Short mmCIF file of C-alpha atoms in Angstrom, two decimals:
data_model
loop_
_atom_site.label_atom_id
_atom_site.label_comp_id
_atom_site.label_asym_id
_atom_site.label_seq_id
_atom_site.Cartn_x
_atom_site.Cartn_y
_atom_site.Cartn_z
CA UNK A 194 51.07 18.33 -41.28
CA UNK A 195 49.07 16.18 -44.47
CA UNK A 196 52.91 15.35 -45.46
CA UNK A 197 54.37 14.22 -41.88
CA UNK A 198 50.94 11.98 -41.35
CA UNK A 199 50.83 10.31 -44.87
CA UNK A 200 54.07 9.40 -44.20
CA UNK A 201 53.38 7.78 -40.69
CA UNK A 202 50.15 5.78 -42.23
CA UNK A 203 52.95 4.35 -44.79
CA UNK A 204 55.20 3.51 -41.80
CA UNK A 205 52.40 1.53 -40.25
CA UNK A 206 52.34 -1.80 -42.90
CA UNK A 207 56.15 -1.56 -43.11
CA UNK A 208 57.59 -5.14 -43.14
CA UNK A 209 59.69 -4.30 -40.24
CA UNK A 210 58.63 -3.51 -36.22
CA UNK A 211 60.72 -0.90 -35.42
CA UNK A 212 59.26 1.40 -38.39
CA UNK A 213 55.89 0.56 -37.43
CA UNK A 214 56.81 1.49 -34.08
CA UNK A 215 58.31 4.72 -35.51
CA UNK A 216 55.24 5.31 -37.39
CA UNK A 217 52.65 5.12 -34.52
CA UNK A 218 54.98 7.38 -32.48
CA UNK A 219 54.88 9.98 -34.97
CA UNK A 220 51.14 9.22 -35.04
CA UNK A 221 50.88 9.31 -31.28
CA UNK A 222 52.80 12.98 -31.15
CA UNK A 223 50.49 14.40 -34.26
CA UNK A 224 47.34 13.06 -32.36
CA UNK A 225 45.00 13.63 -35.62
CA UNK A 226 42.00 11.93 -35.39
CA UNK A 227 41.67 11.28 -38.94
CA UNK A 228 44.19 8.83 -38.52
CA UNK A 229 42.15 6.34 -36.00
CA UNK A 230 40.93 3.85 -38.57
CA UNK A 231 44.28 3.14 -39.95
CA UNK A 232 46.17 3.23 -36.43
CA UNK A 233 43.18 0.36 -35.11
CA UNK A 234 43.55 -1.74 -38.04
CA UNK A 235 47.14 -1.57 -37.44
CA UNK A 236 46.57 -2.41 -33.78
CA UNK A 237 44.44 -5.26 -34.91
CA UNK A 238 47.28 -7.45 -36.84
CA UNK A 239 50.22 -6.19 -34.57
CA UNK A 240 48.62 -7.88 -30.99
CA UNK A 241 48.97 -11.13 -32.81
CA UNK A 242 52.75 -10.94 -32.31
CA UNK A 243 53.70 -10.97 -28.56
CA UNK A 244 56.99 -10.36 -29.97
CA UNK A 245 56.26 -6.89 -30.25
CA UNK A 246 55.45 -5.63 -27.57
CA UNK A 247 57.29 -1.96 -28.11
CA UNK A 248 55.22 -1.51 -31.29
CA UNK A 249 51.69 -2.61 -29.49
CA UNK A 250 52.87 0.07 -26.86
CA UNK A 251 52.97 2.58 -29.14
CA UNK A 252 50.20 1.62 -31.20
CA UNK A 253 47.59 1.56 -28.06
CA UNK A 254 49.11 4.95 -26.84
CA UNK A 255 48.32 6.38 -30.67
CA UNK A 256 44.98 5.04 -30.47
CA UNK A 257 44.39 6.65 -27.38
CA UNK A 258 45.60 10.02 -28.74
CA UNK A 259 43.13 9.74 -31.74
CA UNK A 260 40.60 7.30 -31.22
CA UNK A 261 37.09 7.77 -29.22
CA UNK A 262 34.56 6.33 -26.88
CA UNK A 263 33.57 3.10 -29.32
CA UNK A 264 37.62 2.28 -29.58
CA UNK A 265 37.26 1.44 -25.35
CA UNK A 266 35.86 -2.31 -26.00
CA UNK A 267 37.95 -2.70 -28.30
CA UNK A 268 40.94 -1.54 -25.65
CA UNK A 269 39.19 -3.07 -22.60
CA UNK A 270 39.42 -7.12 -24.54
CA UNK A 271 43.11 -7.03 -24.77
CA UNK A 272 43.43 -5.79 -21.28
CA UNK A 273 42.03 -8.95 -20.17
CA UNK A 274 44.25 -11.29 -21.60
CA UNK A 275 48.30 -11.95 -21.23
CA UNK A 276 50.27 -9.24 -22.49
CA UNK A 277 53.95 -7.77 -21.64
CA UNK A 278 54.08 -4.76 -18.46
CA UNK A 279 54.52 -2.33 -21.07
CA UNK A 280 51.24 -3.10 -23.29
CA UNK A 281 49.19 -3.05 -20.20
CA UNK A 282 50.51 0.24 -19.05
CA UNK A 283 49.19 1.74 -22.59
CA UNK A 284 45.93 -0.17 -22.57
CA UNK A 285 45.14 1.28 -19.05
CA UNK A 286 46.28 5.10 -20.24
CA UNK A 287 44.12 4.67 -23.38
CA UNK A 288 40.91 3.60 -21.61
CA UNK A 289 41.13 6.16 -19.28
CA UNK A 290 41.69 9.38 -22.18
CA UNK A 291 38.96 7.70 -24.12
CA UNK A 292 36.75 6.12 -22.00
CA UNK A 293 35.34 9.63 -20.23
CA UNK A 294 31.88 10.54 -20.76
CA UNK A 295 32.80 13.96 -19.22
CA UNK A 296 35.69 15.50 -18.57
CA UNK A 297 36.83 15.03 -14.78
CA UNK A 298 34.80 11.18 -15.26
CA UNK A 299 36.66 8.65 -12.89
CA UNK A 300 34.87 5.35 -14.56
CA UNK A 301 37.64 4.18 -16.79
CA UNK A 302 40.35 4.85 -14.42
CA UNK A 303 38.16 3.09 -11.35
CA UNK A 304 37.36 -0.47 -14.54
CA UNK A 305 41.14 -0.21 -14.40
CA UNK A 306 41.79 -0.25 -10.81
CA UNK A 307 39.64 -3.00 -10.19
CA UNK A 308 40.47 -5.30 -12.96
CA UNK A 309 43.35 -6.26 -10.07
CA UNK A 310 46.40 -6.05 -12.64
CA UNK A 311 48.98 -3.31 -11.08
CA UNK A 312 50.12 -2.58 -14.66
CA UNK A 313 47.05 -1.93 -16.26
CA UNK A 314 46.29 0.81 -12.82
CA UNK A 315 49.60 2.13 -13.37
CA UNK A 316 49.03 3.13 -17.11
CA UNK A 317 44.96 4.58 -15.87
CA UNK A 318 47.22 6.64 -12.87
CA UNK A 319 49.20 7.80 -14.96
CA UNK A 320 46.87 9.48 -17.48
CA UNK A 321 44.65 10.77 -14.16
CA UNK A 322 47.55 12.44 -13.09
CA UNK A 323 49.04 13.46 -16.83
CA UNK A 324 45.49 14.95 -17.75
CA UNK A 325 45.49 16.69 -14.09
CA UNK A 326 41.64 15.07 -13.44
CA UNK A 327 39.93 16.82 -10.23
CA UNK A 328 38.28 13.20 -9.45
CA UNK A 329 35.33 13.17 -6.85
CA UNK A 330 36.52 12.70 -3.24
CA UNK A 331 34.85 9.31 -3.03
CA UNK A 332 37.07 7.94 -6.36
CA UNK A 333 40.22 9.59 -4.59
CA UNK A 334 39.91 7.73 -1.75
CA UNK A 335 39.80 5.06 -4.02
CA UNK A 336 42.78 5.97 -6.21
CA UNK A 337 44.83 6.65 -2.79
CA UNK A 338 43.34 3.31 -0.89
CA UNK A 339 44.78 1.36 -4.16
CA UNK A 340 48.32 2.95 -3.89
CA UNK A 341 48.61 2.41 -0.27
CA UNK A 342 47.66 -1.17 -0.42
CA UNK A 343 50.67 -1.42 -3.16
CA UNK A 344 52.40 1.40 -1.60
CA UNK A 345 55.72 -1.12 -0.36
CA UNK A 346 54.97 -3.85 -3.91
CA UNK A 347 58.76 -4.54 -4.29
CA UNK A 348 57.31 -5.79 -7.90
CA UNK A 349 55.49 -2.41 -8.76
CA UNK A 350 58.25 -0.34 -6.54
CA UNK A 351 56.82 3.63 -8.77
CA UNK A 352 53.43 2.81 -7.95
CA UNK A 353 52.85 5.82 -5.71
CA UNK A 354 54.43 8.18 -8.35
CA UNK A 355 51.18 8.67 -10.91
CA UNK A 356 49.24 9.78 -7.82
CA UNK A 357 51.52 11.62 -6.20
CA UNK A 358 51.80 13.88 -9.45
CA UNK A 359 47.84 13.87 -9.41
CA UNK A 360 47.46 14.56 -5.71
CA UNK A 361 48.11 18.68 -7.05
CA UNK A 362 45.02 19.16 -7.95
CA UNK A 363 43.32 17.39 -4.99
CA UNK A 364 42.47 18.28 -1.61
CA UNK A 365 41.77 17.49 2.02
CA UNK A 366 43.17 15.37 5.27
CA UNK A 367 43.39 12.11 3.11
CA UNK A 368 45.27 13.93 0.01
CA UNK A 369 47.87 15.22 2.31
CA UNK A 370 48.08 12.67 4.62
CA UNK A 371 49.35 10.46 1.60
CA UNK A 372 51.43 13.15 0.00
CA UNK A 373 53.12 13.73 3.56
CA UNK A 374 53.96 9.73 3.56
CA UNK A 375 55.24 10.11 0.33
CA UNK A 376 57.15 12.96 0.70
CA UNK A 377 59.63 10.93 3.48
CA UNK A 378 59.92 8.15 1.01
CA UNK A 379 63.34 6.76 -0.11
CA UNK A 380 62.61 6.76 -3.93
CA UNK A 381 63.25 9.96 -4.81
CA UNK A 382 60.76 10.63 -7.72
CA UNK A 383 58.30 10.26 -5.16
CA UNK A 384 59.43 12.13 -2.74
CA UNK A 385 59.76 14.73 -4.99
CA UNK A 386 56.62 14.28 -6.56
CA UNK A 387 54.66 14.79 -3.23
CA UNK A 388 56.62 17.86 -2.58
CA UNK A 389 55.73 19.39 -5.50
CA UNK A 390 51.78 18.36 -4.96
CA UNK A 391 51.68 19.58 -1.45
CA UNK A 392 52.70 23.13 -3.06
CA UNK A 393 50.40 22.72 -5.79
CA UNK A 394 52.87 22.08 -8.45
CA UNK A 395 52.59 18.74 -11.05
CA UNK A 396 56.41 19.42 -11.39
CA UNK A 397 57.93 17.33 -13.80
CA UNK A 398 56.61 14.30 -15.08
CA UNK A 399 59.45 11.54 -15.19
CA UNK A 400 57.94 8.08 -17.01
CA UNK A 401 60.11 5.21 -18.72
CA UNK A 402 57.99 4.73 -21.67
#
């Protein structure tokens, strides 16, 4: 464990991006928060190359897995300002795992849906439904107003997916109401995703990052 984390840390000032990026993955996967300090500075010198977008990706998601509560500013700045679809995606999971002050807290996800940037809800959806949060009725009427306002976004066409998957572990008229929409749907992964949720199954999570 020491061994395979040492050598991570070392990947992180490598002169080249894709070893950096292989570095915060392994970080990412070991999710040791010993490691937060290094993976922030890190964080800090790679968002002033929009070139790399892959590595930032990785670097936010490895933050998320080992940083805490007084990373979220930190997180929340960057989400404000231009980035690529991918980096917003793991600025918007990372606020959300860190940015709980209990364990079922919809805040972070809620900043996230109403900073009005699909990509950044997308990435806070994603870890609602990958954490399998049992959010307050009132913030899942929220969550499920947000998708179907984006529900036919030919730009943001998987929107639905994230709370499909999280619709399992929710309940009442609204929840299945939505899951039943999305169950007919032509894109497959969320039709299948609302199948699953209307048995009470997360199934299978499918994401492209």
């Amino acid at each position: 464990m020491r061994l395979a984390r040492d050598e991570a840390l070392a990947l992180l000032t490598n002169s080249l991006s894709a070893r950096r990026r292989r570095g915060a993955k392994r970080l990412r996967a070991l999710a040791d928060p010993t490691t937060a300090a290094q993976v922030r500075t890190a964080l800090e010198r790679e968002v002033l190359d929009e070139r790399t977008w892959e590595t930032q990706y990785q670097l936010v998601m490895a933050l998320g897995m080992t940083g805490g509560r007084g990373d979220v500013e930190q997180l929340k700045r960057p989400a404000l300002q231009p980035h690529s679809a991918g980096v917003y995606v793991a600025l918007g999971d990372a606020i959300v795992r860190l940015g709980r002050e209990f364990d079922n807290d919809p805040a972070p996800a809620l900043w996230c849906l109403q900073q009005q940037d699909v990509r950044l809800a997308d990435g806070a959806l994603r870890a609602v439904a990958m954490l399998r949060l049992s959010l307050p009725d009132s913030a899942i009427d929220d969550v499920l107003d947000y998708a179907e306002a984006h529900f036919l976004d030919r730009n943001h066409a998987y929107l639905p997916y994230w709370p499909a998957v999280a619709a399992a572990g929710w309940s009442g008229p609204r929840v299945r109401a939505f899951l039943g929409r999305c169950s007919q749907d032509s894109r497959q992964i969320v039709a299948d995703a609302a199948k699953d949720a209307l048995n009470g199954r997360y199934g299978k999570y499918v994401s492209v990052l």
